[in-house]
Amino acid sequence: MAVRIRLARRGRKKRAMYDVVVADARAPRDGRFIEKIGVYNPNTNPATVDINTEKAFDWVMKGAQPSDTVAAMLKYRGILMRKHLQIGVNKGAITQEDADKRLADWLEAKQGKIQGKTEQLASQRDAAAKARLEAETKVKEARAEALRKKQEEANAALNASEEEGAAGEEGAAQEGEATETAAE
């Protein structure tokens, strides 16, 4: 029986999540499996890979063949590196302590890279938010300036019409007086 470590899809349309399962190679993708060893969520950035490393390592050492995607995840989590080192220990090429030290150093470096990417994404997100705020402020100021100019024009037009009206009333009053004096 060929055993594979592969993904089983779940979740809703366009928001898929995957279970990392150990299954018979002949079983359907979302069908029967031997054991669930983790979860993979590609919807986050960086993608969330939560695998039980002990179970995955045990299955890989027993000869379970990972699919291409799962192999990339196992490599990302250091399980394939651990297998490589364990084979060296079994052959007597290195000691177990040396293998553990190499694995710990590798995992620490990998965790640093992951942390760096997470911080970079956070800083980019903050910079984008700041840029959006500045752009929004510029638009707001431009609208306020346009509204102020429009208000000034309206006030100037109102003042001009009031002056014309006042001048017209004075002229009408003078005409009225002249008409009254002429009528007398």
PDB file of C-alpha atoms in Angstrom:
ATOM      1  CA  MET A   1       0.000   0.000   0.000  1.00  0.00           C
ATOM      2  CA  ALA A   2       1.483   3.348  -1.087  1.00  0.00           C
ATOM      3  CA  VAL A   3       1.013   6.022   1.536  1.00  0.00           C
ATOM      4  CA  ARG A   4       0.965   9.704   0.592  1.00  0.00           C
ATOM      5  CA  ILE A   5       1.033  12.877   2.638  1.00  0.00           C
ATOM      6  CA  ARG A   6      -1.213  15.290   0.791  1.00  0.00           C
ATOM      7  CA  LEU A   7      -3.804  18.024   1.068  1.00  0.00           C
ATOM      8  CA  ALA A   8      -7.549  17.520   1.532  1.00  0.00           C
ATOM      9  CA  ARG A   9      -9.609  20.573   0.607  1.00  0.00           C
ATOM     10  CA  ARG A  10     -12.223  22.100   2.866  1.00  0.00           C
ATOM     11  CA  GLY A  11     -13.760  25.526   3.319  1.00  0.00           C
ATOM     12  CA  ARG A  12     -16.075  27.515   1.132  1.00  0.00           C
ATOM     13  CA  LYS A  13     -15.822  28.593  -2.474  1.00  0.00           C
ATOM     14  CA  LYS A  14     -12.777  30.818  -3.153  1.00  0.00           C
ATOM     15  CA  ARG A  15     -11.780  30.643   0.542  1.00  0.00           C
ATOM     16  CA  ALA A  16     -10.274  27.180   0.630  1.00  0.00           C
ATOM     17  CA  MET A  17      -8.377  25.740   3.561  1.00  0.00           C
ATOM     18  CA  TYR A  18      -6.628  22.415   3.489  1.00  0.00           C
ATOM     19  CA  ASP A  19      -6.022  19.596   5.923  1.00  0.00           C
ATOM     20  CA  VAL A  20      -2.630  17.908   5.660  1.00  0.00           C
ATOM     21  CA  VAL A  21      -3.478  14.214   5.773  1.00  0.00           C
ATOM     22  CA  VAL A  22      -1.757  10.855   5.475  1.00  0.00           C
ATOM     23  CA  ALA A  23      -3.804   8.739   3.093  1.00  0.00           C
ATOM     24  CA  ASP A  24      -3.646   5.737   0.825  1.00  0.00           C
ATOM     25  CA  ALA A  25      -2.570   6.890  -2.650  1.00  0.00           C
ATOM     26  CA  ARG A  26      -5.674   5.270  -4.156  1.00  0.00           C
ATOM     27  CA  ALA A  27      -8.131   7.153  -1.896  1.00  0.00           C
ATOM     28  CA  PRO A  28      -9.936  10.205  -3.323  1.00  0.00           C
ATOM     29  CA  ARG A  29      -8.624  13.680  -2.562  1.00  0.00           C
ATOM     30  CA  ASP A  30     -11.256  14.558   0.039  1.00  0.00           C
ATOM     31  CA  GLY A  31     -12.029  10.960   0.920  1.00  0.00           C
ATOM     32  CA  ARG A  32     -10.794   8.493   3.477  1.00  0.00           C
ATOM     33  CA  PHE A  33      -7.471   9.166   5.181  1.00  0.00           C
ATOM     34  CA  ILE A  34      -5.324   7.447   7.784  1.00  0.00           C
ATOM     35  CA  GLU A  35      -4.414  10.441   9.947  1.00  0.00           C
ATOM     36  CA  LYS A  36      -4.746  14.215   9.920  1.00  0.00           C
ATOM     37  CA  ILE A  37      -1.385  15.817  10.769  1.00  0.00           C
ATOM     38  CA  GLY A  38      -1.947  19.502  10.131  1.00  0.00           C
ATOM     39  CA  VAL A  39      -3.716  22.456   8.546  1.00  0.00           C
ATOM     40  CA  TYR A  40      -2.694  24.755   5.685  1.00  0.00           C
ATOM     41  CA  ASN A  41      -4.343  28.152   5.111  1.00  0.00           C
ATOM     42  CA  PRO A  42      -3.156  29.908   1.925  1.00  0.00           C
ATOM     43  CA  ASN A  43      -5.503  32.878   2.506  1.00  0.00           C
ATOM     44  CA  THR A  44      -3.169  34.598   4.974  1.00  0.00           C
ATOM     45  CA  ASN A  45       0.065  36.384   4.112  1.00  0.00           C
ATOM     46  CA  PRO A  46       2.421  34.624   4.727  1.00  0.00           C
ATOM     47  CA  ALA A  47       0.446  31.394   4.411  1.00  0.00           C
ATOM     48  CA  THR A  48      -0.307  29.630   7.688  1.00  0.00           C
ATOM     49  CA  VAL A  49       1.243  26.173   7.925  1.00  0.00           C
ATOM     50  CA  ASP A  50       0.401  24.321  11.143  1.00  0.00           C
ATOM     51  CA  ILE A  51       1.786  20.784  11.019  1.00  0.00           C
ATOM     52  CA  ASN A  52       2.428  18.389  13.893  1.00  0.00           C
ATOM     53  CA  THR A  53       6.157  17.984  13.257  1.00  0.00           C
ATOM     54  CA  GLU A  54       6.529  14.777  15.264  1.00  0.00           C
ATOM     55  CA  LYS A  55       3.758  12.942  13.401  1.00  0.00           C
ATOM     56  CA  ALA A  56       4.928  14.262  10.032  1.00  0.00           C
ATOM     57  CA  PHE A  57       8.534  13.259  10.762  1.00  0.00           C
ATOM     58  CA  ASP A  58       7.378   9.803  11.874  1.00  0.00           C
ATOM     59  CA  TRP A  59       5.401   9.260   8.668  1.00  0.00           C
ATOM     60  CA  VAL A  60       8.215  10.551   6.450  1.00  0.00           C
ATOM     61  CA  MET A  61      10.689   8.215   8.166  1.00  0.00           C
ATOM     62  CA  LYS A  62       8.265   5.293   7.624  1.00  0.00           C
ATOM     63  CA  GLY A  63       8.354   6.027   3.896  1.00  0.00           C
ATOM     64  CA  ALA A  64       5.221   8.096   3.233  1.00  0.00           C
ATOM     65  CA  GLN A  65       5.699  10.137   0.063  1.00  0.00           C
ATOM     66  CA  PRO A  66       4.625  13.795   0.278  1.00  0.00           C
ATOM     67  CA  SER A  67       2.933  15.510  -2.644  1.00  0.00           C
ATOM     68  CA  ASP A  68       4.821  18.422  -4.213  1.00  0.00           C
ATOM     69  CA  THR A  69       2.919  21.044  -2.237  1.00  0.00           C
ATOM     70  CA  VAL A  70       3.221  19.168   1.045  1.00  0.00           C
ATOM     71  CA  ALA A  71       6.928  18.548   0.390  1.00  0.00           C
ATOM     72  CA  ALA A  72       7.392  22.321   0.082  1.00  0.00           C
ATOM     73  CA  MET A  73       5.561  22.789   3.396  1.00  0.00           C
ATOM     74  CA  LEU A  74       7.611  20.090   5.106  1.00  0.00           C
ATOM     75  CA  LYS A  75      10.758  21.740   3.820  1.00  0.00           C
ATOM     76  CA  TYR A  76       9.476  25.105   5.083  1.00  0.00           C
ATOM     77  CA  ARG A  77       8.894  23.651   8.557  1.00  0.00           C
ATOM     78  CA  GLY A  78      12.268  21.822   8.632  1.00  0.00           C
ATOM     79  CA  ILE A  79      10.914  18.289   8.631  1.00  0.00           C
ATOM     80  CA  LEU A  80      12.781  17.216   5.485  1.00  0.00           C
ATOM     81  CA  MET A  81      15.984  18.755   6.904  1.00  0.00           C
ATOM     82  CA  ARG A  82      15.433  16.729  10.067  1.00  0.00           C
ATOM     83  CA  LYS A  83      14.944  13.569   7.980  1.00  0.00           C
ATOM     84  CA  HIS A  84      18.159  14.279   6.090  1.00  0.00           C
ATOM     85  CA  LEU A  85      20.083  14.739   9.343  1.00  0.00           C
ATOM     86  CA  GLN A  86      18.516  11.643  10.917  1.00  0.00           C
ATOM     87  CA  ILE A  87      19.581   9.505   7.962  1.00  0.00           C
ATOM     88  CA  GLY A  88      23.132  10.814   8.518  1.00  0.00           C
ATOM     89  CA  VAL A  89      22.902   9.832  12.196  1.00  0.00           C
ATOM     90  CA  ASN A  90      21.582   6.361  11.291  1.00  0.00           C
ATOM     91  CA  LYS A  91      24.522   5.839   8.917  1.00  0.00           C
ATOM     92  CA  GLY A  92      26.983   7.093  11.532  1.00  0.00           C
ATOM     93  CA  ALA A  93      28.138  10.128   9.544  1.00  0.00           C
ATOM     94  CA  ILE A  94      27.257  12.591  12.346  1.00  0.00           C
ATOM     95  CA  THR A  95      26.246  12.368  15.987  1.00  0.00           C
ATOM     96  CA  GLN A  96      22.725  12.985  17.252  1.00  0.00           C
ATOM     97  CA  GLU A  97      23.848  16.070  19.216  1.00  0.00           C
ATOM     98  CA  ASP A  98      25.471  17.564  16.119  1.00  0.00           C
ATOM     99  CA  ALA A  99      22.325  16.855  14.086  1.00  0.00           C
ATOM    100  CA  ASP A 100      20.135  18.478  16.744  1.00  0.00           C
ATOM    101  CA  LYS A 101      22.408  21.537  16.846  1.00  0.00           C
ATOM    102  CA  ARG A 102      22.354  21.911  13.043  1.00  0.00           C
ATOM    103  CA  LEU A 103      18.574  21.579  12.994  1.00  0.00           C
ATOM    104  CA  ALA A 104      18.151  24.151  15.783  1.00  0.00           C
ATOM    105  CA  ASP A 105      20.422  26.628  13.956  1.00  0.00           C
ATOM    106  CA  TRP A 106      18.535  26.081  10.711  1.00  0.00           C
ATOM    107  CA  LEU A 107      15.147  26.521  12.394  1.00  0.00           C
ATOM    108  CA  GLU A 108      16.328  29.706  14.136  1.00  0.00           C
ATOM    109  CA  ALA A 109      17.515  31.186  10.825  1.00  0.00           C
ATOM    110  CA  LYS A 110      14.249  30.184   9.148  1.00  0.00           C
ATOM    111  CA  GLN A 111      12.195  31.731  11.956  1.00  0.00           C
ATOM    112  CA  GLY A 112      14.201  34.943  11.549  1.00  0.00           C
ATOM    113  CA  LYS A 113      13.331  35.061   7.848  1.00  0.00           C
ATOM    114  CA  ILE A 114       9.657  34.485   8.583  1.00  0.00           C
ATOM    115  CA  GLN A 115       9.671  37.198  11.262  1.00  0.00           C
ATOM    116  CA  GLY A 116      11.443  39.574   8.872  1.00  0.00           C
ATOM    117  CA  LYS A 117       8.822  39.027   6.186  1.00  0.00           C
ATOM    118  CA  THR A 118       6.008  39.529   8.679  1.00  0.00           C
ATOM    119  CA  GLU A 119       7.548  42.800   9.881  1.00  0.00           C
ATOM    120  CA  GLN A 120       8.120  43.943   6.294  1.00  0.00           C
ATOM    121  CA  LEU A 121       4.479  43.264   5.412  1.00  0.00           C
ATOM    122  CA  ALA A 122       3.337  45.145   8.521  1.00  0.00           C
ATOM    123  CA  SER A 123       5.523  48.155   7.669  1.00  0.00           C
ATOM    124  CA  GLN A 124       4.249  48.150   4.074  1.00  0.00           C
ATOM    125  CA  ARG A 125       0.677  48.006   5.347  1.00  0.00           C
ATOM    126  CA  ASP A 126       1.363  50.943   7.697  1.00  0.00           C
ATOM    127  CA  ALA A 127       3.047  52.947   4.913  1.00  0.00           C
ATOM    128  CA  ALA A 128       0.103  52.320   2.589  1.00  0.00           C
ATOM    129  CA  ALA A 129      -2.336  53.434   5.285  1.00  0.00           C
ATOM    130  CA  LYS A 130      -0.289  56.591   5.877  1.00  0.00           C
ATOM    131  CA  ALA A 131      -0.185  57.321   2.131  1.00  0.00           C
ATOM    132  CA  ARG A 132      -3.969  56.847   1.884  1.00  0.00           C
ATOM    133  CA  LEU A 133      -4.457  59.222   4.821  1.00  0.00           C
ATOM    134  CA  GLU A 134      -2.218  61.864   3.230  1.00  0.00           C
ATOM    135  CA  ALA A 135      -4.028  61.550  -0.096  1.00  0.00           C
ATOM    136  CA  GLU A 136      -7.368  61.826   1.665  1.00  0.00           C
ATOM    137  CA  THR A 137      -6.149  64.910   3.542  1.00  0.00           C
ATOM    138  CA  LYS A 138      -5.027  66.560   0.270  1.00  0.00           C
ATOM    139  CA  VAL A 139      -8.415  65.871  -1.315  1.00  0.00           C
ATOM    140  CA  LYS A 140     -10.178  67.218   1.772  1.00  0.00           C
ATOM    141  CA  GLU A 141      -8.061  70.397   1.736  1.00  0.00           C
ATOM    142  CA  ALA A 142      -8.665  70.866  -2.011  1.00  0.00           C
ATOM    143  CA  ARG A 143     -12.415  70.508  -1.500  1.00  0.00           C
ATOM    144  CA  ALA A 144     -12.329  72.944   1.419  1.00  0.00           C
ATOM    145  CA  GLU A 145     -10.377  75.458  -0.702  1.00  0.00           C
ATOM    146  CA  ALA A 146     -12.817  75.089  -3.608  1.00  0.00           C
ATOM    147  CA  LEU A 147     -15.740  75.527  -1.223  1.00  0.00           C
ATOM    148  CA  ARG A 148     -14.091  78.612   0.320  1.00  0.00           C
ATOM    149  CA  LYS A 149     -13.545  80.170  -3.152  1.00  0.00           C
ATOM    150  CA  LYS A 150     -17.122  79.411  -4.131  1.00  0.00           C
ATOM    151  CA  GLN A 151     -18.349  80.979  -0.895  1.00  0.00           C
ATOM    152  CA  GLU A 152     -16.216  84.089  -1.516  1.00  0.00           C
ATOM    153  CA  GLU A 153     -17.606  84.402  -5.070  1.00  0.00           C
ATOM    154  CA  ALA A 154     -21.131  84.051  -3.742  1.00  0.00           C
ATOM    155  CA  ASN A 155     -20.464  86.689  -1.078  1.00  0.00           C
ATOM    156  CA  ALA A 156     -18.909  89.024  -3.675  1.00  0.00           C
ATOM    157  CA  ALA A 157     -21.903  88.551  -5.981  1.00  0.00           C
ATOM    158  CA  LEU A 158     -24.277  89.147  -3.082  1.00  0.00           C
ATOM    159  CA  ASN A 159     -22.395  92.303  -2.069  1.00  0.00           C
ATOM    160  CA  ALA A 160     -22.400  93.516  -5.672  1.00  0.00           C
ATOM    161  CA  SER A 161     -26.147  92.933  -5.994  1.00  0.00           C
ATOM    162  CA  GLU A 162     -26.750  94.667  -2.663  1.00  0.00           C
ATOM    163  CA  GLU A 163     -24.706  97.649  -3.818  1.00  0.00           C
ATOM    164  CA  GLU A 164     -26.633  97.753  -7.088  1.00  0.00           C
ATOM    165  CA  GLY A 165     -29.862  97.448  -5.173  1.00  0.00           C
ATOM    166  CA  ALA A 166     -28.830 100.221  -2.786  1.00  0.00           C
ATOM    167  CA  ALA A 167     -27.727 102.418  -5.680  1.00  0.00           C
ATOM    168  CA  GLY A 168     -30.973 101.634  -7.494  1.00  0.00           C
ATOM    169  CA  GLU A 169     -32.998 102.512  -4.404  1.00  0.00           C
ATOM    170  CA  GLU A 170     -31.106 105.808  -3.979  1.00  0.00           C
ATOM    171  CA  GLY A 171     -31.654 106.595  -7.652  1.00  0.00           C
ATOM    172  CA  ALA A 172     -35.311 105.672  -7.376  1.00  0.00           C
ATOM    173  CA  ALA A 173     -35.655 107.759  -4.230  1.00  0.00           C
ATOM    174  CA  GLN A 174     -34.048 110.735  -5.969  1.00  0.00           C
ATOM    175  CA  GLU A 175     -36.303 110.218  -9.011  1.00  0.00           C
ATOM    176  CA  GLY A 176     -39.262 109.955  -6.727  1.00  0.00           C
ATOM    177  CA  GLU A 177     -38.328 113.243  -5.039  1.00  0.00           C
ATOM    178  CA  ALA A 178     -37.772 114.867  -8.389  1.00  0.00           C
ATOM    179  CA  THR A 179     -41.143 113.631  -9.600  1.00  0.00           C
ATOM    180  CA  GLU A 180     -42.821 114.839  -6.443  1.00  0.00           C
ATOM    181  CA  THR A 181     -41.220 118.290  -6.697  1.00  0.00           C
ATOM    182  CA  ALA A 182     -42.161 118.511 -10.370  1.00  0.00           C
ATOM    183  CA  ALA A 183     -45.728 117.501  -9.611  1.00  0.00           C
ATOM    184  CA  GLU A 184     -46.062 120.197  -7.017  1.00  0.00           C
TER     185      GLU A 184
END
